mmCIF file of N, CA and C in Angstrom:
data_model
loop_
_atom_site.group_PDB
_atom_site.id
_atom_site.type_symbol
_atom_site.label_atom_id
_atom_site.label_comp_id
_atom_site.label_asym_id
_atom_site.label_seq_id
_atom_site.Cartn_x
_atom_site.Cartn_y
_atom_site.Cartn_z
ATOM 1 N N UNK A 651 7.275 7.838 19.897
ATOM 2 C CA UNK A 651 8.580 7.735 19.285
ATOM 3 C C UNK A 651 8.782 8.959 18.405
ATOM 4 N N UNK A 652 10.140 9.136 18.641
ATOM 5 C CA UNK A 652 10.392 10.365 17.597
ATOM 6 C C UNK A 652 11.732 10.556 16.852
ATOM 7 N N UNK A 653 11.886 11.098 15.963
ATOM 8 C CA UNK A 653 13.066 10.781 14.689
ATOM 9 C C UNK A 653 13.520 11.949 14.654
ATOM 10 N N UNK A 654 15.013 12.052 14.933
ATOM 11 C CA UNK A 654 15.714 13.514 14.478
ATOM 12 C C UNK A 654 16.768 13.483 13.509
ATOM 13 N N UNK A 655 17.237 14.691 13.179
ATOM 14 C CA UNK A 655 17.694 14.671 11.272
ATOM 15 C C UNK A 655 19.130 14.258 11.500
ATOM 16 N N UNK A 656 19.268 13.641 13.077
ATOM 17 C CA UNK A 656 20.927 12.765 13.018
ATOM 18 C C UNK A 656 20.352 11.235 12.768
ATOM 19 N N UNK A 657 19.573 10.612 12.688
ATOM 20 C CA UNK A 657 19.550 9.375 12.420
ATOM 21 C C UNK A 657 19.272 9.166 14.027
ATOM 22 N N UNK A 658 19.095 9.565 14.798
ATOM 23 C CA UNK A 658 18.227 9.142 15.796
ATOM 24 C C UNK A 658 17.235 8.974 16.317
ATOM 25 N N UNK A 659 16.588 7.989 17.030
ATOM 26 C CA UNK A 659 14.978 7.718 17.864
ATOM 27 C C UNK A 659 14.858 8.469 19.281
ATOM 28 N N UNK A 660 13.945 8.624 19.691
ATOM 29 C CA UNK A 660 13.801 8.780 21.014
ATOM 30 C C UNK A 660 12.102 8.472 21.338
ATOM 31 N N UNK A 661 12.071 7.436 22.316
ATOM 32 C CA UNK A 661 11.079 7.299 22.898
ATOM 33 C C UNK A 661 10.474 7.770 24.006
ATOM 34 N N UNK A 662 9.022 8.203 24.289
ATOM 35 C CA UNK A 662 8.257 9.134 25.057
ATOM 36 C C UNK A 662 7.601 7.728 25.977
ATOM 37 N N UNK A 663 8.035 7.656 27.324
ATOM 38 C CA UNK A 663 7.743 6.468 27.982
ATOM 39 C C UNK A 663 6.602 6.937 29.303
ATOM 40 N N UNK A 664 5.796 7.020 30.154
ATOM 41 C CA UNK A 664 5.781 7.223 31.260
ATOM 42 C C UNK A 664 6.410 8.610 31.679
ATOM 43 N N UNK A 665 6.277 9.500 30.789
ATOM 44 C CA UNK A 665 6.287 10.623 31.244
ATOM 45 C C UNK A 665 7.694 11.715 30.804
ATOM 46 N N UNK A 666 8.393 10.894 29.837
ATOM 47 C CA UNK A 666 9.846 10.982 30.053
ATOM 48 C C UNK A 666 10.288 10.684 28.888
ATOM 49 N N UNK A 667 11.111 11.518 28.173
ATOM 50 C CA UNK A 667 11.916 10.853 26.629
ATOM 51 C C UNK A 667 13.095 10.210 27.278
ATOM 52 N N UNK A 668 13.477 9.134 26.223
ATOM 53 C CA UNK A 668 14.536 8.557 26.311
ATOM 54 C C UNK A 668 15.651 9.464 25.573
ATOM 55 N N UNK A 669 17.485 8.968 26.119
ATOM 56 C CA UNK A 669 18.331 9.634 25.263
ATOM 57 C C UNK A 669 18.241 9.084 23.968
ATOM 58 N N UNK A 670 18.680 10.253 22.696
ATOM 59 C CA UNK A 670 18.604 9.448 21.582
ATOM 60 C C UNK A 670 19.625 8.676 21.050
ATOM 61 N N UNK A 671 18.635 7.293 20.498
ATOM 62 C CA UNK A 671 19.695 6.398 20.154
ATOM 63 C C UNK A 671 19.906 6.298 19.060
ATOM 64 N N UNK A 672 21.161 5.959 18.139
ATOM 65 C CA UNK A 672 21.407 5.973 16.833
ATOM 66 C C UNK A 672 20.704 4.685 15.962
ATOM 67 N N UNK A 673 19.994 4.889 15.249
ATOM 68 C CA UNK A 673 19.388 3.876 14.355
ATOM 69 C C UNK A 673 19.386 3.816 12.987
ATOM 70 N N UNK A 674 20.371 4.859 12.368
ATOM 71 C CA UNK A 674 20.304 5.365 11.155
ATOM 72 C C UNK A 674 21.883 5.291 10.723
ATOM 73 N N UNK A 675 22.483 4.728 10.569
ATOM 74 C CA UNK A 675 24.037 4.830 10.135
ATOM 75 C C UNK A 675 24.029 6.022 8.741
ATOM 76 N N UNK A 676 23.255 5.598 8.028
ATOM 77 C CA UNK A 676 23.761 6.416 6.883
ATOM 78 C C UNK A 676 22.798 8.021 6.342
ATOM 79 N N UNK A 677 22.030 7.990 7.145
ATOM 80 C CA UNK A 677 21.364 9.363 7.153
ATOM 81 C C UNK A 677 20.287 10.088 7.756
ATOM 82 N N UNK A 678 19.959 11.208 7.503
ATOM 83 C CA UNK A 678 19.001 12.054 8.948
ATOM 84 C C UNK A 678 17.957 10.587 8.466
ATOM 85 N N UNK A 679 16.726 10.694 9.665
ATOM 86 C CA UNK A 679 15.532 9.895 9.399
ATOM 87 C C UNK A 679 14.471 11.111 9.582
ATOM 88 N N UNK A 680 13.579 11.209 8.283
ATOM 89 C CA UNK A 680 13.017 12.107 8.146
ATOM 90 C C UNK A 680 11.503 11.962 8.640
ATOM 91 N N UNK A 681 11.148 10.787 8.598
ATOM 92 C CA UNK A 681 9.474 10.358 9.663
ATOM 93 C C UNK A 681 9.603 9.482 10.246
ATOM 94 N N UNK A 682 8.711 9.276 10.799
ATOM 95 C CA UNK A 682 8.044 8.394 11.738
ATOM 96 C C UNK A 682 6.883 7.734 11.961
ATOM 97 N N UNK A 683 6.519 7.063 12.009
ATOM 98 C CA UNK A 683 4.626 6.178 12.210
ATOM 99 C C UNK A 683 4.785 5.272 13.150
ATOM 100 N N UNK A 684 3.726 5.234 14.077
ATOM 101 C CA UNK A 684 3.816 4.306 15.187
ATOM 102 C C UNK A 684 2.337 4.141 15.385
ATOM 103 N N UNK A 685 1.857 3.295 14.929
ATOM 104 C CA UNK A 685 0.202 2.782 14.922
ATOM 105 C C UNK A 685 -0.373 1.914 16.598
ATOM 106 N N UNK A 686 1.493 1.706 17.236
ATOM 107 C CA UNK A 686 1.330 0.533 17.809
ATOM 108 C C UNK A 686 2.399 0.821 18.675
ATOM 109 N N UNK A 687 2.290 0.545 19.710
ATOM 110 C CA UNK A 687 3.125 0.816 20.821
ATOM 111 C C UNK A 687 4.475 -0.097 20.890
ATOM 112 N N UNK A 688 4.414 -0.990 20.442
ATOM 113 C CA UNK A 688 5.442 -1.990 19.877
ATOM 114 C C UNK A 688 6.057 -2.198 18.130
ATOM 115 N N UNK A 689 5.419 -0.880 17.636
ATOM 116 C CA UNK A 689 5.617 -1.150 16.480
ATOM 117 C C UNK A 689 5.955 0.210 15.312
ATOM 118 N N UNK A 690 6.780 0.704 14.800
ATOM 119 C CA UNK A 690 6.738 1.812 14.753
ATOM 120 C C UNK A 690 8.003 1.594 13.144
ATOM 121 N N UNK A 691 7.712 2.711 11.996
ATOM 122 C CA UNK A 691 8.258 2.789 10.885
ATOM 123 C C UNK A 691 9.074 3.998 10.447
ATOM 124 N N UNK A 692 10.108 3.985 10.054
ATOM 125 C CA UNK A 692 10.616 5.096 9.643
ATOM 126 C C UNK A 692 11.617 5.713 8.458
ATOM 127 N N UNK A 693 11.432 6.470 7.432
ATOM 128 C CA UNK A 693 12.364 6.619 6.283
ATOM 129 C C UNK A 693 12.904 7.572 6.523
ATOM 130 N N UNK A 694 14.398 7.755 5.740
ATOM 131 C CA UNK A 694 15.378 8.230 5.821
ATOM 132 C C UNK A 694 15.553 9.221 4.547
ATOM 133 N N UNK A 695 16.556 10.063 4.352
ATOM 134 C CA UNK A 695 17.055 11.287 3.061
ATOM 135 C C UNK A 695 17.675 10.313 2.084
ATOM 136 N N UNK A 696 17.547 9.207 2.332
ATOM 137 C CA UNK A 696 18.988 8.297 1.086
ATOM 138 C C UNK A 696 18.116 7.137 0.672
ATOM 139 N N UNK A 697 16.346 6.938 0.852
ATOM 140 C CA UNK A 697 15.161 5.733 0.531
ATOM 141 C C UNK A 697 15.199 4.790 1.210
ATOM 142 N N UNK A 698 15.881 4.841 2.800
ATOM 143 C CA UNK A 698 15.938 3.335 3.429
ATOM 144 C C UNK A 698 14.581 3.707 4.484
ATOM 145 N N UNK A 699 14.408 2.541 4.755
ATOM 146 C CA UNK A 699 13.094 2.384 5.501
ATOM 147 C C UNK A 699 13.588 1.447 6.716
ATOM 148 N N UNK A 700 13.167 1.900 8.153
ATOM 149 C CA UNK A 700 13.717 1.259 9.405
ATOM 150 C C UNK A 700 12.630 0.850 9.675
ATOM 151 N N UNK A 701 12.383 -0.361 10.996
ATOM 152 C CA UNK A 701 11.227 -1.149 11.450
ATOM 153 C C UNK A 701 11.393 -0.944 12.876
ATOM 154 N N UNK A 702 10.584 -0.429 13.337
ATOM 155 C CA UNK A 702 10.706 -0.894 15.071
ATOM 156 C C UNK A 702 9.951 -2.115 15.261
ATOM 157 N N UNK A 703 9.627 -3.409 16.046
ATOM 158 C CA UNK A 703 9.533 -3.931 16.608
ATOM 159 C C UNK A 703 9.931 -4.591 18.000
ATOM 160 N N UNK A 704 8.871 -4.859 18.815
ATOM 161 C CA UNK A 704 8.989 -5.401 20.028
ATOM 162 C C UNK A 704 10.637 -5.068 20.468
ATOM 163 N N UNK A 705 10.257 -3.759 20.783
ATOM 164 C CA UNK A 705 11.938 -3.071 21.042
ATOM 165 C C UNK A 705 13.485 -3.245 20.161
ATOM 166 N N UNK A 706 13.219 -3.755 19.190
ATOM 167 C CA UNK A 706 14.156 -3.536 18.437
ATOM 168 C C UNK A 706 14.169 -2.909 17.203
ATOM 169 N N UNK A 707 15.420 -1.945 16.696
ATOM 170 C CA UNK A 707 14.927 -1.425 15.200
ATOM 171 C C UNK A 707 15.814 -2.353 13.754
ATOM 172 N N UNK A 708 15.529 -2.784 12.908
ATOM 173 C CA UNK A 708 15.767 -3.370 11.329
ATOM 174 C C UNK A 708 17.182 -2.434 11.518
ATOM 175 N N UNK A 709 17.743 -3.080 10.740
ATOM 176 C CA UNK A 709 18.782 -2.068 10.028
ATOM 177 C C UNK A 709 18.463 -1.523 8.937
ATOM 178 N N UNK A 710 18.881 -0.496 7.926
ATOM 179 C CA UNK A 710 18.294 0.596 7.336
ATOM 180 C C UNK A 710 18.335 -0.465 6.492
ATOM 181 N N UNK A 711 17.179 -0.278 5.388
ATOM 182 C CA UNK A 711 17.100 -0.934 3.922
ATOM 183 C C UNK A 711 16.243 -0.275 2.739
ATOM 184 N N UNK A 712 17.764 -0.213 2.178
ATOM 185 C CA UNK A 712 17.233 0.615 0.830
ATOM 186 C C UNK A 712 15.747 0.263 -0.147
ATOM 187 N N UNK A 713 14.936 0.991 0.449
ATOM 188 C CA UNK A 713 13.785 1.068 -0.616
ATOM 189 C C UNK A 713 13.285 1.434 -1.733
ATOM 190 N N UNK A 714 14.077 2.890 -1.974
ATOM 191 C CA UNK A 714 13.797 3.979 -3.085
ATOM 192 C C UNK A 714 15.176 4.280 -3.377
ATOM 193 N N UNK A 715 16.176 3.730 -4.340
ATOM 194 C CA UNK A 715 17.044 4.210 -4.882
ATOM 195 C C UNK A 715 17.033 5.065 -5.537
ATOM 196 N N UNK A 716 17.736 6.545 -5.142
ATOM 197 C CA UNK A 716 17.846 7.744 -5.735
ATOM 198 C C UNK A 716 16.365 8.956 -5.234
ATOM 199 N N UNK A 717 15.885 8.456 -3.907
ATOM 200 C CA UNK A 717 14.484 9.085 -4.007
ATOM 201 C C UNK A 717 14.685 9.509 -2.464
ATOM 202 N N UNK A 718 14.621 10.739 -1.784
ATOM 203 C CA UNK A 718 15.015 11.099 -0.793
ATOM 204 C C UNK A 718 13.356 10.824 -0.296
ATOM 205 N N UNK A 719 13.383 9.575 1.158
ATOM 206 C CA UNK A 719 11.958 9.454 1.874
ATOM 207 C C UNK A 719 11.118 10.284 2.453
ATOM 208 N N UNK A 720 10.029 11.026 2.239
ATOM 209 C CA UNK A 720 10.068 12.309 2.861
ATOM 210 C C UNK A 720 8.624 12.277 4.073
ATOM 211 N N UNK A 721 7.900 11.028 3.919
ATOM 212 C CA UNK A 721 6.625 10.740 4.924
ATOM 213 C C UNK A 721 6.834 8.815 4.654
ATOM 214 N N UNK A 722 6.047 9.023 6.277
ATOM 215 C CA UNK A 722 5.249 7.175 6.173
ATOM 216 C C UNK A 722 4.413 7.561 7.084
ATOM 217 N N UNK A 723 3.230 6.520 6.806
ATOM 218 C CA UNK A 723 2.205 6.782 7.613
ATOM 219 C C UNK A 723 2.116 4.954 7.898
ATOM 220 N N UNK A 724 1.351 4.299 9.075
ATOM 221 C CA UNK A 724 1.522 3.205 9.270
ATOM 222 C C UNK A 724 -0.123 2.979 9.511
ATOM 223 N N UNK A 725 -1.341 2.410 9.192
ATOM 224 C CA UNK A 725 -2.293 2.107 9.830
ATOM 225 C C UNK A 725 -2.228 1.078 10.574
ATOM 226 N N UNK A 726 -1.034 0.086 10.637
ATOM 227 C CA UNK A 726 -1.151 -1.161 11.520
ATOM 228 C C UNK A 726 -0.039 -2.008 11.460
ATOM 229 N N UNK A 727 0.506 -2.522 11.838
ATOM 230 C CA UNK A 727 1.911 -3.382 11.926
ATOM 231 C C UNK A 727 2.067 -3.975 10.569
ATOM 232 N N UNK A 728 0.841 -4.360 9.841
ATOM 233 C CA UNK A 728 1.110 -5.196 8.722
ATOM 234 C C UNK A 728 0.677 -4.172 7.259
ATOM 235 N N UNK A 729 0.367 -2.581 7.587
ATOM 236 C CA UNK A 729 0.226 -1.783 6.434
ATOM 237 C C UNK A 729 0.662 -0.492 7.102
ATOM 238 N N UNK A 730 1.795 -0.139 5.848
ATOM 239 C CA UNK A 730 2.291 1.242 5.876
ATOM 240 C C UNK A 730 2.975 1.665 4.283
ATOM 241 N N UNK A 731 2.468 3.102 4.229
ATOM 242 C CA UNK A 731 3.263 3.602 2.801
ATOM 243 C C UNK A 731 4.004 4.567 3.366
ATOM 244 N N UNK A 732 5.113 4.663 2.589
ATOM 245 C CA UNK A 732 6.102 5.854 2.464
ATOM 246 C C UNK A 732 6.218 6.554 1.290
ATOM 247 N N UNK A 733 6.332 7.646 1.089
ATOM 248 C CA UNK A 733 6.413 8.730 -0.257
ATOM 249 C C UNK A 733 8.301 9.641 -0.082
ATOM 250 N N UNK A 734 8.321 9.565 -1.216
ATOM 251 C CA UNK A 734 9.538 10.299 -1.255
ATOM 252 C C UNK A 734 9.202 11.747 -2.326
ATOM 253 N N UNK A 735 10.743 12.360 -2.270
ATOM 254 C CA UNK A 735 11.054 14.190 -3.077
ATOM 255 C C UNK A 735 10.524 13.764 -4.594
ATOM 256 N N UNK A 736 10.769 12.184 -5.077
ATOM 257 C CA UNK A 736 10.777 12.286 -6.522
ATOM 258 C C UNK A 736 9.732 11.555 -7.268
ATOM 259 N N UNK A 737 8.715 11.525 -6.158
ATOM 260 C CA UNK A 737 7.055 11.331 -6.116
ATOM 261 C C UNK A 737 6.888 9.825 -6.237
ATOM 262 N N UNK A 738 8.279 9.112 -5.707
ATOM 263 C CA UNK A 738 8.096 7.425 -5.981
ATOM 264 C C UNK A 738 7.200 6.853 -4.128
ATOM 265 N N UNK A 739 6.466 6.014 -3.938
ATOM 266 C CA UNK A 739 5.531 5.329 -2.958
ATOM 267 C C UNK A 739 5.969 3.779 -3.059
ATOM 268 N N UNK A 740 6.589 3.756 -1.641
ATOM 269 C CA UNK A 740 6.562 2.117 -1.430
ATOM 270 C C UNK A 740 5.743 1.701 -0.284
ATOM 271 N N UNK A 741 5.229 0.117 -0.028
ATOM 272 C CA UNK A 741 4.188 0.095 0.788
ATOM 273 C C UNK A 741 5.042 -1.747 1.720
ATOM 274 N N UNK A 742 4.519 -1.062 3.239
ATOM 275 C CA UNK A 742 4.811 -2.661 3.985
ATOM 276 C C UNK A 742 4.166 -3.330 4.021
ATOM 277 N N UNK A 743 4.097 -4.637 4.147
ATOM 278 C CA UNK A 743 2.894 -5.612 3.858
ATOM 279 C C UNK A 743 3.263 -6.196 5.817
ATOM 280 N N UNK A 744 3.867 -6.052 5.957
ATOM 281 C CA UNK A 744 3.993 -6.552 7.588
ATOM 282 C C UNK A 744 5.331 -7.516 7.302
ATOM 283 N N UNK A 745 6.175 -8.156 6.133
ATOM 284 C CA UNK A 745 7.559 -8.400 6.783
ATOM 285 C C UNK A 745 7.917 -7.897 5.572
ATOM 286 N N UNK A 746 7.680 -6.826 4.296
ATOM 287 C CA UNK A 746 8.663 -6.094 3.582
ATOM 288 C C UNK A 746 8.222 -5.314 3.051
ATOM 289 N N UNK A 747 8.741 -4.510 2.707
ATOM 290 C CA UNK A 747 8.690 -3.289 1.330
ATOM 291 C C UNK A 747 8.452 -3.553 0.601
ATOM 292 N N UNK A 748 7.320 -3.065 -0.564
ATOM 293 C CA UNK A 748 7.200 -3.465 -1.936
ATOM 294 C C UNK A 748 8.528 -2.169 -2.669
ATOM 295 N N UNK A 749 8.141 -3.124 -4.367
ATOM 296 C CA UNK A 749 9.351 -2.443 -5.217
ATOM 297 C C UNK A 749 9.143 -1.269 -5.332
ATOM 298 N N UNK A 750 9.340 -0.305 -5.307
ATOM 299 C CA UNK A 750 8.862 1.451 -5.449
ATOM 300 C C UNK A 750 7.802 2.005 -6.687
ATOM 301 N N UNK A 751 7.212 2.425 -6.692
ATOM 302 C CA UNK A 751 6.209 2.604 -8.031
ATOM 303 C C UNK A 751 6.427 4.315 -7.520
ATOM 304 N N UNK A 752 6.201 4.505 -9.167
ATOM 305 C CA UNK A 752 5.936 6.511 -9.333
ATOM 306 C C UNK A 752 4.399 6.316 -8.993
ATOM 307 N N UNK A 753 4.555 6.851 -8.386
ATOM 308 C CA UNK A 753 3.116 7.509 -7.861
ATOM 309 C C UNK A 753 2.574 9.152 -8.082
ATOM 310 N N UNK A 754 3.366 9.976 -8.341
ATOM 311 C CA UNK A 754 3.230 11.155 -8.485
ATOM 312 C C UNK A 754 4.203 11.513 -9.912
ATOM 313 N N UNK A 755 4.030 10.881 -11.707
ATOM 314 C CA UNK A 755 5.088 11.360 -12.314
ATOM 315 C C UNK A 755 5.858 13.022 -12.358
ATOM 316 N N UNK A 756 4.699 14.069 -11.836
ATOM 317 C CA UNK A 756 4.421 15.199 -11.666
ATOM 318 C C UNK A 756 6.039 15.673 -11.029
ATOM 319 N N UNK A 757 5.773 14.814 -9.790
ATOM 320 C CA UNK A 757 6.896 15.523 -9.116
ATOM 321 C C UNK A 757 6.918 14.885 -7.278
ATOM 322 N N UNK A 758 7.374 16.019 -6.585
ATOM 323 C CA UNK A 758 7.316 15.566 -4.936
ATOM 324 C C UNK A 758 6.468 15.049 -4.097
ATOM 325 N N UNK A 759 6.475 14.227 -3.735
ATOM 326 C CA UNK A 759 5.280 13.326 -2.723
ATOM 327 C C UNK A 759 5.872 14.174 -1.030
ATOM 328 N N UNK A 760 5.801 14.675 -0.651
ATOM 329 C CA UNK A 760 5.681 15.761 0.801
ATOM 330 C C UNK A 760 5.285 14.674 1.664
ATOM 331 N N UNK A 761 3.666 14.267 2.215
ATOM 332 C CA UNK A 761 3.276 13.307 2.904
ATOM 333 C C UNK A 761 2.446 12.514 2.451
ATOM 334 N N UNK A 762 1.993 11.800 3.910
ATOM 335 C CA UNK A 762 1.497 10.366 3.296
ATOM 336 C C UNK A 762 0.446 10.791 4.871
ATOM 337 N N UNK A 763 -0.914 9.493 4.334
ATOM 338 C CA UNK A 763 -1.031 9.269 5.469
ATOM 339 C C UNK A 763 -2.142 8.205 5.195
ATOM 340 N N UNK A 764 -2.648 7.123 5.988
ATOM 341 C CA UNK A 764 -3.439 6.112 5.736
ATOM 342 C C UNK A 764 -3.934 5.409 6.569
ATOM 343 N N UNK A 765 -4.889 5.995 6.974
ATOM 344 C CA UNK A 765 -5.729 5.567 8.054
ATOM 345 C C UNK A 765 -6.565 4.337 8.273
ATOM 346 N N UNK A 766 -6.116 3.701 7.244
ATOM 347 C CA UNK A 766 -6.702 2.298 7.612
ATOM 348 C C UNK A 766 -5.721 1.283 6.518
ATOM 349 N N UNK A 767 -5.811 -0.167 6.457
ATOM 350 C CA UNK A 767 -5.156 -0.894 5.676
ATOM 351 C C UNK A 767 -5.964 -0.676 4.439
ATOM 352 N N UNK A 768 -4.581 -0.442 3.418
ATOM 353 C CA UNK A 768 -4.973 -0.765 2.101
ATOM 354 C C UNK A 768 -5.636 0.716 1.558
ATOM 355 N N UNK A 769 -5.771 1.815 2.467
ATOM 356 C CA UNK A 769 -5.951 2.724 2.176
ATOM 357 C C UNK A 769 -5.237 4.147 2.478
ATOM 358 N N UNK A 770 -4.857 4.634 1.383
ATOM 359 C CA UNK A 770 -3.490 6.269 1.716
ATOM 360 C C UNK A 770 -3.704 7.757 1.056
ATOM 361 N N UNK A 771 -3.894 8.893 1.165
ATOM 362 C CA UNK A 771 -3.849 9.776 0.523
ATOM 363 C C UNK A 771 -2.756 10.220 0.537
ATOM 364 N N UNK A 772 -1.878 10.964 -0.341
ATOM 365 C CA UNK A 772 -0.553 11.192 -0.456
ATOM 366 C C UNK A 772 -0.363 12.695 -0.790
#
């Protein structure tokens, strides 16, 4: 799966991308994580966070008010963090977003990545 800065997906199937489809009403989607072939995460420039599942995507939901999303990394359907520009980290538990915590008071969180549950370097 892959995310472009119109708010669209495109999936890599059997050899072949799909056309891209709109999944983002209100802004580019800036990553992507897919741990799981049925399962795949993605944040946006405006803090909303999208869900793929079993072929369908969430509608966008604001996670980080005021915090442009800038990585997610997913180790598994039921754990993923996202980092945003204004160093705030929210995390999925497998059906939501936690509340946003500063994670970086410093400044920009760039990426994420977390290779197993419950564990992320940022």
């Amino acid at each position: 799966m892959a995310v472009d800065d119109a708010g669209n997906a495109l999936r890599y199937s059997g050899g072949t991308w799909s056309a891209a489809k709109r999944i983002d009403k209100f802004a580019q989607t800036n990553a992507i994580s897919c741990p799981t072939t049925s399962f795949c995460a993605s944040v946006d420039f405006l803090g909303h966070a999208l869900v793929y599942h079993d072929g369908s995507w969430t509608s966008p939901k604001l996670v980080a008010t005021g915090d442009e999303m800038q990585s997610v990394s997913c180790a598994s359907p039921t754990f993923c963090a996202a980092v945003g520009a204004k160093g705030k980290a929210v995390v999925w538990n497998g059906s939501a977003w936690s509340t946003p915590a500063v994670a970086n008071p410093a400044g920009s969180l760039g990426s994420v990545s977390c290779p197993q549950n419950g564990y992320c370097v940022a």
